[in-house]
Amino acid sequence: MIRILIVYGTTYGHTGKIAEALATTFRHRGALADIVQAARGEDEIDPDAYAAVVIAASVRAGHFQQPVQEWVRANAGWLGDRPTAFVSVCLGVLQHDAKVDADIAAMMDRFCEATHWTPTTRKVVAGALLYTHYSWLTRWIMRRIAAKAHGDTDTSRDFEYTDWKDLETFADLFFDQHVAPVAKWWRSPTPAA
Ligand SMILES: Cc1cc2nc3c(=O)[nH]c(=O)nc-3n(C[C@H](O)[C@H](O)[C@H](O)COP(=O)(O)O)c2cc1C
């Protein structure tokens, strides 16, 4: 059975939900999907076990999580040998502004340059405003940013902007276009879990 690895980084937890949603789609397609949170000192991963990899990271103050960057840089060699996807989670995409979109693309380019990794495909996904999870200072800053962008400012609750259907379509396309062709010849060295 084909096996897909999803490595993610998160600051407030939402990208973990996105990783779960991707895994659910892959499992519906008959694949095994393992989810790993990139963190320093994690267990070794067996590259041979995976036919494809998705890297998902969220943006905080213009940067992706450092542990994700370190993980990708350390594993760039074998990532280059198979289909990979880069999923960037942020709120800037909600502005539907060409300049902001270009900034997000440039941020992803910098990540790829720094890690020496060229993903097969990339996707920008809207994240969440988790006011109830933030410290008072972060809540205050995020409310100000949201107000300037005419976004949601009720700090008594959280707001989720991810288009789950669109994410599922992306995962299905990645599977059909990039994973399924590999599945024809790929055999996992490890038994199905
Ligand atoms: C302190 C803070 C800084 C953020 N900085 C950015 C940013 O620079 N650009 C952006 O598009 N989104 C930014 N966001 C939005 C996050 O990327 C979004 O909330 C995402 O869902 C966070 O995912 P996580 O819960 O997995 O960390 C920021 C959010 C917070 C709370």
Short mmCIF file of C-alpha atoms and ligand atoms in Angstrom, two decimals, residues 9-16 58-62 65 89-92 127-130 134 138 142, ligand 1:
data_model
loop_
_atom_site.label_atom_id
_atom_site.label_comp_id
_atom_site.label_asym_id
_atom_site.label_seq_id
_atom_site.Cartn_x
_atom_site.Cartn_y
_atom_site.Cartn_z
CA GLY A 9 4.74 22.95 11.83
CA THR A 10 2.29 24.93 13.90
CA THR A 11 2.31 27.74 16.42
CA TYR A 12 -1.34 27.70 17.51
CA GLY A 13 -2.50 24.27 16.31
CA HIS A 14 -4.49 25.01 13.18
CA THR A 15 -1.92 23.53 10.76
CA GLY A 16 -2.23 20.28 12.71
CA SER A 58 2.08 28.31 8.99
CA VAL A 59 3.33 31.86 8.70
CA ARG A 60 4.11 33.93 11.77
CA ALA A 61 5.49 37.43 11.29
CA GLY A 62 6.64 36.65 7.77
CA GLN A 65 8.36 27.60 11.70
CA VAL A 89 -0.99 28.36 5.94
CA CYS A 90 -1.54 32.08 6.52
CA LEU A 91 -4.12 34.84 6.71
CA GLY A 92 -2.64 37.23 4.13
CA GLY A 127 -5.68 29.57 8.31
CA ALA A 128 -7.53 30.71 11.41
CA LEU A 129 -7.76 33.59 13.86
CA LEU A 130 -7.67 31.81 17.20
CA TYR A 134 -3.62 33.93 22.08
CA THR A 138 -1.07 38.69 20.61
CA MET A 142 -4.14 40.40 15.81
C1 LIG B 1 1.33 36.36 15.97
C2 LIG B 1 0.86 36.01 14.60
C3 LIG B 1 1.58 36.43 13.50
C4 LIG B 1 1.11 36.11 12.21
N1 LIG B 1 1.81 36.56 11.12
C5 LIG B 1 1.30 36.34 9.88
C6 LIG B 1 1.97 36.87 8.74
O1 LIG B 1 3.03 37.48 8.82
N2 LIG B 1 1.40 36.66 7.51
C7 LIG B 1 0.21 35.96 7.36
O2 LIG B 1 -0.27 35.86 6.24
N3 LIG B 1 -0.41 35.41 8.43
C8 LIG B 1 0.10 35.59 9.67
N4 LIG B 1 -0.53 35.06 10.76
C9 LIG B 1 -1.69 34.20 10.56
C10 LIG B 1 -1.34 32.72 10.79
O3 LIG B 1 -0.51 32.23 9.76
C11 LIG B 1 -2.66 31.92 10.85
O4 LIG B 1 -3.33 32.35 12.00
C12 LIG B 1 -2.46 30.42 10.85
O5 LIG B 1 -3.74 29.81 10.85
C13 LIG B 1 -1.66 29.97 12.06
O6 LIG B 1 -1.55 28.57 12.00
P1 LIG B 1 -1.14 27.70 13.28
O7 LIG B 1 -2.33 27.73 14.22
O8 LIG B 1 -0.90 26.36 12.73
O9 LIG B 1 0.09 28.32 13.85
C14 LIG B 1 -0.08 35.36 12.04
C15 LIG B 1 -0.78 34.91 13.18
C16 LIG B 1 -0.33 35.22 14.43
C17 LIG B 1 -1.12 34.78 15.62
#
